[in-house]
Amino acid sequence: MPICVQCGRELTRQSRGRAPRYCSRSCQARAYRARQAAREEPETEPKPPRTGGGLTVDAIVRAAVRIADAEGLDALSMRRVAEACGVGAMALYHHVDGKDTLIELMVEAVYAASGTPERRPGDWRAELERVARAEWALYTRHPWALQVLASVQPPLVPSVLAGVERAMAALDGHGLDPLTVHWIAQSVLGQVQGLGLLRVSEIESARGEGPTLAHWRAIVAPAALRSQDGRRFPRLAALEQIPDAAADLDRLFEFALQRLLDGIAPLVTP
């Protein structure tokens, strides 16, 4: 039985005429776009030997995550992933529709593997702390994920939905209406994402061999304040005495999380 060269579905045999290669116009269009993208991307490195016999979606996703972790999401392309897998770019399209689908699969994979501790019902505050810390650790390990998730329309893959559901479930049994529960969960996750921008910036600066946050706090910021007459900004100038503490993003994250939960507490335990 012939199969579609794009998606692998079986094709209906034709009694006459040329045998079809695609099951639909959609598959034909995707194959055309893939060929165009392959022609447009410049050759920057020699191609490795083609060894695609055992290519799987999992292998493709793992290779894509390694590239994004090491170089950022902007460095990710179907050609780069294909090279990492030892196949031609077109081989990927038999398993993944395109880059957008691949990114969704990457998000699902890293969230599913994030190792969030087992849920312990009953202590809403401890449970929200666990959810927030797992999210913070995820952005530290996979900084590119924040670029995808910090959106009003994030990919609605199962592991992301499960994370939000878990945050909301922490508030079960406290008599809160669904909207308030949703807002509390989003406030916690949103604060993690907000501070996550600083963590990602720090990681990207280190990747590019730029100045670290500690260097910026200890050298760059004090010099800027002195050049503008630090007496105008005495509170900021005082931080020069404690640059390491001021640059400690993990301590800042914990401080902000606890203060947020302090503010939520009266709603949950009146």
GROMACS .gro file of C-alpha atoms in nm:
model
  270
    1MET     CA    1   0.000   0.000   0.000
    2PRO     CA    2   0.152   0.342  -0.099
    3ILE     CA    3   0.191   0.602   0.175
    4CYS     CA    4   0.195   0.983   0.187
    5VAL     CA    5   0.558   1.098   0.173
    6GLN     CA    6   0.476   1.385   0.411
    7CYS     CA    7   0.276   1.229   0.697
    8GLY     CA    8   0.309   0.853   0.632
    9ARG     CA    9  -0.064   0.783   0.597
   10GLU     CA   10  -0.177   0.510   0.361
   11LEU     CA   11  -0.296   0.628   0.019
   12THR     CA   12  -0.585   0.489  -0.183
   13ARG     CA   13  -0.465   0.307  -0.491
   14GLN     CA   14  -0.563   0.474  -0.819
   15SER     CA   15  -0.698   0.257  -1.098
   16ARG     CA   16  -0.533   0.475  -1.359
   17GLY     CA   17  -0.309   0.776  -1.389
   18ARG     CA   18  -0.004   0.879  -1.191
   19ALA     CA   19   0.017   0.747  -0.836
   20PRO     CA   20  -0.035   1.027  -0.576
   21ARG     CA   21   0.248   1.118  -0.337
   22TYR     CA   22   0.042   1.312  -0.080
   23CYS     CA   23  -0.280   1.233   0.106
   24SER     CA   24  -0.405   1.593   0.095
   25ARG     CA   25  -0.331   1.943  -0.032
   26SER     CA   26  -0.229   2.033   0.325
   27CYS     CA   27   0.049   1.773   0.324
   28GLN     CA   28   0.157   1.882  -0.022
   29ALA     CA   29   0.176   2.246   0.096
   30ARG     CA   30   0.376   2.152   0.408
   31ALA     CA   31   0.623   1.956   0.197
   32TYR     CA   32   0.662   2.252  -0.039
   33ARG     CA   33   0.726   2.492   0.251
   34ALA     CA   34   0.980   2.254   0.399
   35ARG     CA   35   1.167   2.235   0.069
   36GLN     CA   36   1.170   2.613   0.042
   37ALA     CA   37   1.297   2.653   0.400
   38ALA     CA   38   1.572   2.399   0.337
   39ARG     CA   39   1.687   2.594   0.030
   40GLU     CA   40   1.679   2.931   0.209
   41GLU     CA   41   1.877   2.830   0.520
   42PRO     CA   42   2.250   2.881   0.457
   43GLU     CA   43   2.491   2.593   0.491
   44THR     CA   44   2.706   2.682   0.794
   45GLU     CA   45   2.848   2.340   0.882
   46PRO     CA   46   2.915   2.022   0.688
   47LYS     CA   47   2.632   1.772   0.700
   48PRO     CA   48   2.695   1.462   0.910
   49PRO     CA   49   2.629   1.119   0.761
   50ARG     CA   50   2.261   1.043   0.714
   51THR     CA   51   2.165   0.780   0.968
   52GLY     CA   52   1.793   0.838   1.000
   53GLY     CA   53   1.672   0.480   1.014
   54GLY     CA   54   1.591   0.501   1.385
   55LEU     CA   55   1.466   0.858   1.389
   56THR     CA   56   1.181   0.914   1.637
   57VAL     CA   57   0.985   1.211   1.767
   58ASP     CA   58   1.153   1.169   2.108
   59ALA     CA   59   1.499   1.181   1.951
   60ILE     CA   60   1.407   1.494   1.756
   61VAL     CA   61   1.271   1.666   2.068
   62ARG     CA   62   1.577   1.575   2.277
   63ALA     CA   63   1.809   1.717   2.012
   64ALA     CA   64   1.602   2.035   1.988
   65VAL     CA   65   1.605   2.085   2.366
   66ARG     CA   66   1.984   2.043   2.376
   67ILE     CA   67   2.027   2.310   2.109
   68ALA     CA   68   1.786   2.554   2.277
   69ASP     CA   69   1.943   2.497   2.620
   70ALA     CA   70   2.292   2.565   2.489
   71GLU     CA   71   2.228   2.846   2.243
   72GLY     CA   72   1.876   2.982   2.293
   73LEU     CA   73   1.555   2.952   2.097
   74ASP     CA   74   1.675   3.186   1.820
   75ALA     CA   75   1.942   2.931   1.729
   76LEU     CA   76   1.684   2.657   1.681
   77SER     CA   77   1.592   2.560   1.327
   78MET     CA   78   1.472   2.242   1.163
   79ARG     CA   79   1.803   2.220   0.978
   80ARG     CA   80   2.005   2.246   1.300
   81VAL     CA   81   1.795   1.975   1.463
   82ALA     CA   82   1.829   1.753   1.156
   83GLU     CA   83   2.207   1.792   1.164
   84ALA     CA   84   2.211   1.698   1.533
   85CYS     CA   85   2.007   1.386   1.450
   86GLY     CA   86   2.232   1.296   1.157
   87VAL     CA   87   1.960   1.324   0.893
   88GLY     CA   88   1.849   1.562   0.620
   89ALA     CA   89   1.606   1.840   0.708
   90MET     CA   90   1.321   1.679   0.511
   91ALA     CA   91   1.337   1.364   0.725
   92LEU     CA   92   1.211   1.562   1.027
   93TYR     CA   93   0.887   1.653   0.853
   94HIS     CA   94   0.785   1.286   0.847
   95HIS     CA   95   0.764   1.310   1.229
   96VAL     CA   96   0.700   1.680   1.311
   97ASP     CA   97   0.488   1.926   1.112
   98GLY     CA   98   0.725   2.219   1.162
   99LYS     CA   99   0.910   2.437   1.408
  100ASP     CA  100   0.600   2.559   1.594
  101THR     CA  101   0.488   2.202   1.658
  102LEU     CA  102   0.841   2.108   1.762
  103ILE     CA  103   0.852   2.388   2.020
  104GLU     CA  104   0.523   2.269   2.168
  105LEU     CA  105   0.666   1.918   2.195
  106MET     CA  106   0.977   2.061   2.363
  107VAL     CA  107   0.767   2.247   2.621
  108GLU     CA  108   0.567   1.933   2.692
  109ALA     CA  109   0.885   1.730   2.735
  110VAL     CA  110   1.066   1.964   2.975
  111TYR     CA  111   0.757   2.026   3.187
  112ALA     CA  112   0.676   1.657   3.206
  113ALA     CA  113   1.035   1.588   3.317
  114SER     CA  114   1.057   1.881   3.559
  115GLY     CA  115   1.029   1.654   3.862
  116THR     CA  116   0.769   1.854   4.056
  117PRO     CA  117   0.745   1.687   4.400
  118GLU     CA  118   0.440   1.476   4.474
  119ARG     CA  119   0.139   1.679   4.573
  120ARG     CA  120   0.059   1.700   4.945
  121PRO     CA  121  -0.300   1.818   4.990
  122GLY     CA  122  -0.389   2.021   5.295
  123ASP     CA  123  -0.115   2.285   5.316
  124TRP     CA  124  -0.200   2.540   5.050
  125ARG     CA  125   0.107   2.755   5.117
  126ALA     CA  126   0.359   2.472   5.102
  127GLU     CA  127   0.198   2.342   4.785
  128LEU     CA  128   0.215   2.681   4.609
  129GLU     CA  129   0.578   2.711   4.721
  130ARG     CA  130   0.656   2.375   4.559
  131VAL     CA  131   0.484   2.476   4.236
  132ALA     CA  132   0.666   2.810   4.224
  133ARG     CA  133   1.008   2.660   4.299
  134ALA     CA  134   0.963   2.389   4.036
  135GLU     CA  135   0.879   2.660   3.781
  136TRP     CA  136   1.182   2.867   3.888
  137ALA     CA  137   1.410   2.564   3.855
  138LEU     CA  138   1.265   2.489   3.511
  139TYR     CA  139   1.347   2.837   3.381
  140THR     CA  140   1.698   2.803   3.521
  141ARG     CA  141   1.755   2.471   3.342
  142HIS     CA  142   1.570   2.563   3.024
  143PRO     CA  143   1.571   2.944   2.993
  144TRP     CA  144   1.418   2.932   2.644
  145ALA     CA  145   1.095   2.794   2.795
  146LEU     CA  146   1.018   3.132   2.953
  147GLN     CA  147   1.018   3.295   2.610
  148VAL     CA  148   0.746   3.050   2.506
  149LEU     CA  149   0.540   3.047   2.827
  150ALA     CA  150   0.541   3.417   2.923
  151SER     CA  151   0.242   3.486   2.703
  152VAL     CA  152  -0.133   3.530   2.732
  153GLN     CA  153  -0.157   3.248   2.477
  154PRO     CA  154   0.096   2.985   2.588
  155PRO     CA  155   0.097   2.640   2.427
  156LEU     CA  156  -0.181   2.442   2.595
  157VAL     CA  157   0.009   2.116   2.616
  158PRO     CA  158  -0.092   1.864   2.887
  159SER     CA  159   0.202   1.921   3.123
  160VAL     CA  160   0.153   2.301   3.125
  161LEU     CA  161  -0.219   2.263   3.192
  162ALA     CA  162  -0.137   2.015   3.470
  163GLY     CA  163   0.095   2.270   3.633
  164VAL     CA  164  -0.175   2.539   3.641
  165GLU     CA  165  -0.431   2.284   3.761
  166ARG     CA  166  -0.199   2.183   4.043
  167ALA     CA  167  -0.150   2.543   4.154
  168MET     CA  168  -0.527   2.592   4.159
  169ALA     CA  169  -0.585   2.260   4.340
  170ALA     CA  170  -0.366   2.385   4.626
  171LEU     CA  171  -0.657   2.610   4.724
  172ASP     CA  172  -0.924   2.338   4.733
  173GLY     CA  173  -1.145   2.338   5.040
  174HIS     CA  174  -1.100   2.705   5.132
  175GLY     CA  175  -1.433   2.832   5.001
  176LEU     CA  176  -1.284   3.045   4.723
  177ASP     CA  177  -1.469   3.100   4.397
  178PRO     CA  178  -1.305   2.970   4.075
  179LEU     CA  179  -1.203   3.315   3.949
  180THR     CA  180  -1.024   3.404   4.275
  181VAL     CA  181  -0.848   3.067   4.270
  182HIS     CA  182  -0.741   3.130   3.911
  183TRP     CA  183  -0.611   3.479   3.993
  184ILE     CA  184  -0.412   3.354   4.291
  185ALA     CA  185  -0.252   3.077   4.087
  186GLN     CA  186  -0.172   3.315   3.801
  187SER     CA  187  -0.028   3.571   4.045
  188VAL     CA  188   0.216   3.313   4.180
  189LEU     CA  189   0.313   3.178   3.839
  190GLY     CA  190   0.329   3.530   3.694
  191GLN     CA  191   0.570   3.644   3.965
  192VAL     CA  192   0.796   3.350   3.887
  193GLN     CA  193   0.794   3.447   3.521
  194GLY     CA  194   0.864   3.811   3.601
  195LEU     CA  195   1.172   3.733   3.808
  196GLY     CA  196   1.254   3.460   3.558
  197LEU     CA  197   1.327   3.734   3.304
  198LEU     CA  198   1.620   3.843   3.525
  199ARG     CA  199   1.743   3.485   3.559
  200VAL     CA  200   1.724   3.426   3.184
  201SER     CA  201   1.903   3.755   3.118
  202GLU     CA  202   2.178   3.647   3.357
  203ILE     CA  203   2.214   3.309   3.184
  204GLU     CA  204   2.222   3.462   2.837
  205SER     CA  205   2.479   3.720   2.945
  206ALA     CA  206   2.702   3.442   3.080
  207ARG     CA  207   2.651   3.241   2.759
  208GLY     CA  208   2.768   3.538   2.555
  209GLU     CA  209   3.062   3.600   2.791
  210GLY     CA  210   2.907   3.929   2.894
  211PRO     CA  211   2.916   4.086   3.241
  212THR     CA  212   2.750   3.888   3.519
  213LEU     CA  213   2.479   4.036   3.739
  214ALA     CA  214   2.726   4.035   4.031
  215HIS     CA  215   2.977   4.235   3.822
  216TRP     CA  216   2.706   4.476   3.716
  217ARG     CA  217   2.597   4.528   4.077
  218ALA     CA  218   2.950   4.558   4.215
  219ILE     CA  219   3.116   4.762   3.938
  220VAL     CA  220   2.884   4.904   3.672
  221ALA     CA  221   2.596   5.031   3.887
  222PRO     CA  222   2.814   5.202   4.153
  223ALA     CA  223   3.021   5.370   3.882
  224ALA     CA  224   2.704   5.500   3.716
  225LEU     CA  225   2.573   5.635   4.046
  226ARG     CA  226   2.901   5.810   4.121
  227SER     CA  227   2.904   5.968   3.776
  228GLN     CA  228   2.560   6.114   3.848
  229ASP     CA  229   2.642   6.226   4.203
  230GLY     CA  230   2.540   5.936   4.425
  231ARG     CA  231   2.411   6.177   4.689
  232ARG     CA  232   2.099   6.216   4.476
  233PHE     CA  233   2.031   5.843   4.515
  234PRO     CA  234   2.145   5.756   4.868
  235ARG     CA  235   1.930   5.441   4.897
  236LEU     CA  236   2.067   5.296   4.576
  237ALA     CA  237   2.419   5.399   4.674
  238ALA     CA  238   2.383   5.203   5.000
  239LEU     CA  239   2.359   4.881   4.801
  240GLU     CA  240   2.726   4.921   4.704
  241GLN     CA  241   2.810   4.782   5.048
  242ILE     CA  242   2.620   4.456   4.979
  243PRO     CA  243   2.658   4.387   4.605
  244ASP     CA  244   2.655   4.007   4.639
  245ALA     CA  245   2.328   4.002   4.832
  246ALA     CA  246   2.169   4.250   4.592
  247ALA     CA  247   2.269   4.029   4.297
  248ASP     CA  248   2.143   3.702   4.450
  249LEU     CA  249   1.839   3.621   4.237
  250ASP     CA  250   1.755   3.304   4.429
  251ARG     CA  251   1.725   3.499   4.755
  252LEU     CA  252   1.520   3.766   4.577
  253PHE     CA  253   1.291   3.496   4.439
  254GLU     CA  254   1.234   3.345   4.784
  255PHE     CA  255   1.175   3.686   4.943
  256ALA     CA  256   0.922   3.786   4.678
  257LEU     CA  257   0.745   3.451   4.692
  258GLN     CA  258   0.702   3.465   5.070
  259ARG     CA  259   0.574   3.823   5.063
  260LEU     CA  260   0.325   3.734   4.790
  261LEU     CA  261   0.199   3.435   4.988
  262ASP     CA  262   0.172   3.655   5.298
  263GLY     CA  263  -0.062   3.879   5.100
  264ILE     CA  264  -0.267   3.582   4.978
  265ALA     CA  265  -0.301   3.428   5.326
  266PRO     CA  266  -0.592   3.649   5.449
  267LEU     CA  267  -0.799   3.535   5.150
  268VAL     CA  268  -0.732   3.170   5.218
  269THR     CA  269  -0.744   3.168   5.599
  270PRO     CA  270  -0.980   3.447   5.707
   0.00000   0.00000   0.00000
